[in-house]
XYZ file of N, CA and C in Angstrom:
471
model
N 196.513 -22.659 156.760
C 195.821 -23.928 156.639
C 196.416 -24.934 157.619
N 197.714 -24.966 157.722
C 198.358 -25.926 158.617
C 197.925 -25.660 160.056
N 197.858 -24.381 160.460
C 197.419 -24.060 161.815
C 195.983 -24.515 162.032
N 195.153 -24.357 161.024
C 193.767 -24.764 161.148
C 193.665 -26.273 161.318
N 194.508 -27.028 160.608
C 194.475 -28.485 160.700
C 194.894 -28.966 162.081
N 195.683 -28.175 162.783
C 196.173 -28.568 164.098
C 195.186 -28.228 165.220
N 194.111 -27.528 164.922
C 193.137 -27.141 165.936
C 192.464 -28.387 166.497
N 192.292 -28.424 167.796
C 191.717 -29.589 168.463
C 190.200 -29.507 168.639
N 189.604 -28.390 168.275
C 188.165 -28.205 168.436
C 187.412 -29.235 167.591
N 186.629 -30.088 168.226
C 185.926 -31.174 167.534
C 184.928 -30.652 166.495
N 184.357 -29.484 166.724
C 183.379 -28.950 165.771
C 184.044 -28.524 164.457
N 185.356 -28.291 164.498
C 186.086 -27.880 163.299
C 186.716 -29.064 162.565
N 186.613 -30.249 163.142
C 187.246 -31.434 162.548
C 186.771 -31.714 161.118
N 185.451 -31.664 160.804
C 185.038 -31.907 159.412
C 185.662 -30.907 158.425
N 185.745 -29.659 158.828
C 186.354 -28.650 157.959
C 187.844 -28.930 157.774
N 188.505 -29.332 158.828
C 189.929 -29.644 158.745
C 190.159 -30.858 157.839
N 189.290 -31.855 157.934
C 189.412 -33.035 157.068
C 189.208 -32.659 155.600
N 188.246 -31.788 155.344
C 188.010 -31.335 153.981
C 189.243 -30.609 153.431
N 189.804 -29.729 154.214
C 191.014 -29.023 153.784
C 192.170 -29.984 153.530
N 192.279 -31.000 154.344
C 193.336 -31.998 154.157
C 193.124 -32.759 152.848
N 191.882 -33.102 152.531
C 191.595 -33.773 151.254
C 191.975 -32.880 150.073
N 191.663 -31.607 150.157
C 192.005 -30.680 149.084
C 193.521 -30.552 148.971
N 194.190 -30.428 150.102
C 195.651 -30.286 150.109
C 196.329 -31.497 149.473
N 195.803 -32.673 149.752
C 196.385 -33.916 149.223
C 195.805 -34.305 147.864
N 194.911 -33.479 147.326
C 194.264 -33.729 146.033
C 193.446 -35.015 146.028
N 192.831 -35.352 147.151
C 191.924 -36.490 147.243
C 190.511 -35.992 146.926
N 190.329 -35.609 145.684
C 189.077 -35.006 145.258
C 188.200 -36.050 144.583
N 186.929 -35.736 144.446
C 186.023 -36.641 143.742
C 186.412 -36.704 142.272
N 186.205 -37.854 141.661
C 186.602 -38.063 140.269
C 185.600 -37.405 139.321
N 186.121 -36.602 138.410
C 185.301 -35.906 137.417
C 185.044 -36.862 136.259
N 183.777 -37.178 136.015
C 183.397 -38.095 134.944
C 183.289 -37.351 133.621
N 182.625 -36.218 133.639
C 182.445 -35.466 132.409
C 181.662 -34.198 132.631
N 181.649 -33.394 131.572
C 180.988 -32.092 131.617
C 180.237 -31.901 130.307
N 179.045 -31.349 130.396
C 178.200 -31.127 129.231
C 177.755 -29.672 129.226
N 177.892 -29.019 128.090
C 177.360 -27.665 127.927
C 175.885 -27.805 127.572
N 175.039 -27.141 128.333
C 173.595 -27.206 128.107
C 173.228 -26.175 127.036
N 172.551 -26.610 125.964
C 172.149 -25.647 124.925
C 171.208 -24.586 125.496
N 171.277 -23.375 124.973
C 170.438 -22.286 125.510
C 168.946 -22.624 125.565
N 168.427 -23.339 124.578
C 166.994 -23.653 124.565
C 166.600 -24.681 125.620
N 167.554 -25.417 126.157
C 167.279 -26.426 127.179
C 167.635 -25.943 128.586
N 168.265 -24.772 128.664
C 168.804 -24.289 129.938
C 167.756 -24.183 131.035
N 166.604 -23.595 130.738
C 165.580 -23.413 131.774
C 165.107 -24.746 132.338
N 164.883 -25.728 131.459
C 164.411 -27.046 131.913
C 165.451 -27.748 132.773
N 166.698 -27.743 132.326
C 167.762 -28.454 133.052
C 168.069 -27.745 134.364
N 168.166 -26.436 134.334
C 168.540 -25.690 135.543
C 167.423 -25.671 136.581
N 166.192 -25.971 136.172
C 165.086 -26.029 137.132
C 165.164 -27.292 137.992
N 165.905 -28.295 137.543
C 166.035 -29.540 138.302
C 166.980 -29.355 139.483
N 166.681 -30.011 140.587
C 167.646 -30.050 141.680
C 168.798 -30.946 141.242
N 169.939 -30.858 141.910
C 171.072 -31.703 141.558
C 170.725 -33.182 141.716
N 169.933 -33.523 142.733
C 169.518 -34.917 142.929
C 168.617 -35.391 141.796
N 167.670 -34.539 141.368
C 166.793 -34.903 140.256
C 167.591 -35.020 138.955
N 168.566 -34.160 138.783
C 169.418 -34.227 137.608
C 170.178 -35.553 137.575
N 170.725 -35.955 138.721
C 171.423 -37.240 138.788
C 170.473 -38.383 138.444
N 169.249 -38.323 138.946
C 168.271 -39.370 138.638
C 167.980 -39.431 137.136
N 167.874 -38.283 136.478
C 167.601 -38.300 135.034
C 168.788 -38.856 134.256
N 169.990 -38.579 134.717
C 171.177 -39.146 134.061
C 171.234 -40.652 134.311
N 170.975 -41.059 135.546
C 171.054 -42.474 135.918
C 170.029 -43.321 135.171
N 168.913 -42.736 134.770
C 167.898 -43.484 134.011
C 168.442 -44.030 132.699
N 169.550 -43.488 132.234
C 170.145 -43.912 130.974
C 171.198 -44.994 131.189
N 171.053 -45.728 132.274
C 171.958 -46.831 132.598
C 171.131 -48.085 132.851
N 171.798 -49.188 133.082
C 171.107 -50.429 133.437
C 170.554 -50.282 134.848
N 169.608 -51.133 135.260
C 169.094 -51.035 136.636
C 170.207 -51.115 137.705
N 171.163 -52.019 137.511
C 172.260 -52.124 138.484
C 173.138 -50.873 138.429
N 173.411 -50.396 137.215
C 174.210 -49.184 137.063
C 173.510 -47.971 137.634
N 172.184 -47.934 137.462
C 171.382 -46.829 137.987
C 171.532 -46.735 139.503
N 171.399 -47.870 140.173
C 171.515 -47.884 141.630
C 172.920 -47.481 142.073
N 173.930 -47.989 141.375
C 175.318 -47.648 141.716
C 175.571 -46.150 141.531
N 175.019 -45.578 140.473
C 175.189 -44.143 140.248
C 174.512 -43.323 141.346
N 173.296 -43.711 141.707
C 172.575 -42.962 142.733
C 173.300 -43.008 144.075
N 174.032 -44.085 144.331
C 174.757 -44.210 145.597
C 176.164 -43.620 145.542
N 176.803 -43.643 144.371
C 178.215 -43.268 144.329
C 178.575 -42.077 143.482
N 177.584 -41.368 142.953
C 177.877 -40.228 142.087
C 177.051 -39.025 142.503
N 177.406 -37.877 141.978
C 176.550 -36.700 142.131
C 176.721 -35.793 140.924
N 175.666 -35.081 140.607
C 175.654 -34.141 139.491
C 175.664 -32.726 140.051
N 176.259 -31.839 139.291
C 176.357 -30.450 139.710
C 176.133 -29.554 138.498
N 175.363 -28.488 138.687
C 175.132 -27.509 137.625
C 175.852 -26.216 137.987
N 176.339 -25.527 136.961
C 176.851 -24.182 137.209
C 176.707 -23.339 135.958
N 176.696 -22.033 136.153
C 176.533 -21.084 135.061
C 177.748 -20.180 134.955
N 178.028 -19.769 133.740
C 179.044 -18.751 133.484
C 178.338 -17.654 132.700
N 178.462 -16.428 133.170
C 177.841 -15.305 132.466
C 178.820 -14.146 132.399
N 178.452 -13.166 131.622
C 179.214 -11.921 131.570
C 178.708 -10.944 132.629
N 177.925 -11.434 133.561
C 177.444 -10.615 134.665
C 176.044 -10.069 134.495
N 175.454 -10.272 133.323
C 174.119 -9.733 133.080
C 173.185 -10.802 132.526
N 173.403 -12.047 132.888
C 172.553 -13.123 132.398
C 172.662 -13.257 130.897
N 171.510 -13.299 130.214
C 171.491 -13.440 128.756
C 171.674 -12.120 128.019
N 171.800 -11.024 128.738
C 171.912 -9.714 128.101
C 173.347 -9.409 127.705
N 173.489 -8.724 126.588
C 174.795 -8.305 126.087
C 175.288 -7.122 126.923
N 176.361 -7.280 127.673
C 176.826 -6.179 128.528
C 177.341 -4.982 127.737
N 177.789 -5.202 126.507
C 178.299 -4.089 125.701
C 177.183 -3.095 125.385
N 175.946 -3.580 125.317
C 174.820 -2.687 125.029
C 174.499 -1.768 126.207
N 175.045 -2.053 127.364
C 174.745 -1.257 128.561
C 175.942 -0.424 129.035
N 177.004 -0.441 128.255
C 178.230 0.262 128.647
C 178.263 1.627 127.963
N 178.718 2.616 128.696
C 178.929 3.937 128.108
C 180.367 4.033 127.631
N 180.538 4.524 126.399
C 181.859 4.712 125.831
C 182.139 6.203 125.754
N 183.391 6.555 125.995
C 183.801 7.959 125.994
C 184.774 8.189 124.847
N 184.553 9.254 124.102
C 185.425 9.598 122.988
C 186.605 10.409 123.491
N 187.724 10.288 122.809
C 188.913 11.061 123.207
C 188.648 12.557 123.076
N 187.853 12.922 122.082
C 187.574 14.343 121.850
C 186.586 14.917 122.861
N 185.805 14.071 123.540
C 184.818 14.554 124.509
C 184.690 13.512 125.626
N 185.587 13.598 126.596
C 185.607 12.581 127.662
C 184.653 12.902 128.807
N 183.800 13.893 128.631
C 182.859 14.254 129.687
C 181.496 13.578 129.502
N 181.201 13.182 128.282
C 179.890 12.610 128.002
C 180.052 11.182 127.497
N 179.413 10.258 128.202
C 179.426 8.864 127.753
C 178.273 8.606 126.816
N 178.455 7.684 125.909
C 177.382 7.351 124.975
C 177.377 5.848 124.723
N 176.202 5.350 124.381
C 176.056 3.956 124.006
C 176.303 3.867 122.514
N 177.105 2.917 122.091
C 177.391 2.757 120.674
C 176.297 1.946 119.995
N 176.065 2.232 118.721
C 175.138 1.443 117.916
C 175.785 0.097 117.623
N 174.965 -0.874 117.294
C 175.486 -2.203 116.971
C 176.517 -2.173 115.860
N 176.337 -1.296 114.885
C 177.273 -1.214 113.762
C 178.615 -0.609 114.162
N 178.675 0.036 115.319
C 179.912 0.648 115.779
C 180.723 -0.273 116.692
N 180.131 -1.386 117.075
C 180.785 -2.325 117.987
C 181.430 -3.430 117.165
N 182.496 -3.954 117.646
C 183.190 -5.044 116.965
C 182.228 -6.186 116.656
N 182.444 -6.835 115.543
C 181.629 -8.002 115.202
C 182.112 -9.235 115.957
N 183.161 -9.088 116.708
C 183.729 -10.179 117.492
C 183.055 -10.235 118.864
N 181.726 -10.285 118.852
C 180.915 -10.332 120.066
C 180.176 -11.665 120.075
N 180.137 -12.359 121.196
C 179.445 -13.655 121.232
C 177.948 -13.516 120.967
N 177.337 -14.628 120.541
C 175.887 -14.654 120.327
C 175.145 -14.890 121.633
N 175.777 -15.610 122.534
C 175.161 -15.933 123.827
C 176.044 -15.367 124.931
N 175.409 -14.921 125.989
C 176.154 -14.256 127.052
C 176.073 -15.001 128.372
N 175.534 -16.214 128.308
C 175.464 -17.065 129.497
C 175.540 -18.508 129.027
N 176.240 -19.332 129.792
C 176.313 -20.760 129.511
C 176.033 -21.526 130.789
N 175.399 -22.660 130.622
C 175.153 -23.549 131.753
C 175.827 -24.882 131.470
N 176.354 -25.466 132.521
C 177.067 -26.732 132.415
C 176.493 -27.719 133.413
N 176.603 -28.994 133.053
C 176.297 -30.092 133.964
C 177.580 -30.886 134.107
N 177.965 -31.162 135.325
C 179.143 -31.994 135.596
C 178.716 -33.193 136.415
N 179.379 -34.302 136.154
C 179.108 -35.533 136.890
C 180.390 -35.983 137.578
N 180.282 -36.318 138.869
C 181.428 -36.720 139.679
C 181.145 -38.051 140.376
N 182.218 -38.773 140.689
C 182.135 -39.986 141.502
C 182.775 -39.716 142.850
N 182.179 -40.241 143.893
C 182.745 -40.063 145.228
C 183.995 -40.925 145.419
N 184.017 -42.116 144.804
C 185.155 -43.035 144.919
C 186.039 -42.873 143.689
N 187.231 -42.338 143.887
C 188.154 -42.089 142.782
C 188.621 -43.362 142.088
N 188.611 -44.484 142.787
C 189.246 -45.694 142.273
C 188.288 -46.702 141.658
N 187.018 -46.371 141.552
C 186.033 -47.315 141.023
C 185.933 -47.149 139.503
N 186.788 -47.872 138.775
C 186.829 -47.724 137.312
C 185.571 -48.286 136.650
N 184.974 -49.310 137.245
C 183.746 -49.874 136.680
C 182.612 -48.853 136.762
N 182.481 -48.192 137.909
C 181.450 -47.163 138.060
C 181.741 -45.974 137.150
N 183.012 -45.667 136.943
C 183.373 -44.577 136.038
C 182.853 -44.877 134.635
N 183.029 -46.104 134.159
C 182.547 -46.481 132.826
C 181.025 -46.387 132.744
N 180.344 -46.860 133.782
C 178.877 -46.788 133.829
C 178.434 -45.326 133.800
N 179.079 -44.497 134.608
C 178.713 -43.083 134.700
C 178.977 -42.357 133.378
N 180.100 -42.636 132.775
C 180.445 -41.997 131.510
C 179.445 -42.370 130.421
N 179.088 -43.643 130.345
C 178.104 -44.094 129.355
C 176.738 -43.463 129.602
N 176.327 -43.403 130.860
C 175.028 -42.813 131.198
C 174.998 -41.328 130.846
N 176.084 -40.611 131.134
C 176.142 -39.181 130.826
C 176.058 -38.958 129.317
N 176.771 -39.758 128.542
C 176.727 -39.621 127.080
C 175.332 -39.958 126.536
N 174.716 -41.005 127.070
C 173.369 -41.382 126.624
C 172.362 -40.295 126.989
N 172.491 -39.722 128.188
C 171.615 -38.624 128.618
C 171.786 -37.424 127.697
N 173.015 -37.117 127.360
C 173.291 -35.977 126.483
C 172.641 -36.177 125.114
N 172.719 -37.384 124.576
C 172.099 -37.665 123.275
C 170.576 -37.601 123.373
N 170.013 -38.230 124.413
C 168.560 -38.338 124.524
C 167.895 -37.034 124.944
N 168.455 -36.365 125.926
C 167.803 -35.181 126.500
C 168.212 -33.895 125.775
N 169.472 -33.787 125.413
C 169.942 -32.555 124.784
C 169.996 -32.656 123.272
N 169.760 -33.861 122.742
C 169.718 -34.030 121.297
C 171.056 -33.978 120.623
N 172.107 -34.290 121.350
C 173.449 -34.258 120.772
C 173.756 -35.583 120.092
N 174.534 -35.508 119.051
C 175.003 -36.712 118.374
C 176.498 -36.824 118.586
N 176.989 -38.056 118.555
C 178.427 -38.266 118.756
C 179.183 -37.689 117.574
N 180.339 -37.099 117.886
C 181.148 -36.524 116.802
C 182.356 -37.374 116.539
């Protein structure tokens, strides 16, 4: 990384600056993260990140909305067991010690009951570009919580 930062090639300068920000931990401020319920996943994940930010920003004041659109960004990501919503255990062949030549699929009653109900999760994260803007952080946090209540139907705990 240090050698890369010392490169004088102007076309590599943006990449070198990005690496320097990561090295110095000058990262965007994380406002919050929301787990998207399975029944809402298709609707939320169909939105572009910009459209998602706009829907979150709608839950703020007009001034806060504009500040969010200029100084924040939303990001979606998924975590799966590699097969989307499908249970990977149902597709695995198990081999018995007494017969290691033939694999078989186990019945549901033969598999541990310690298996999750859902095999994919989607998350929405909200970030601020300016780490030091505490006023915008409060606006963003409030908007994200209001969006979560209104759109995802969550109640405060």
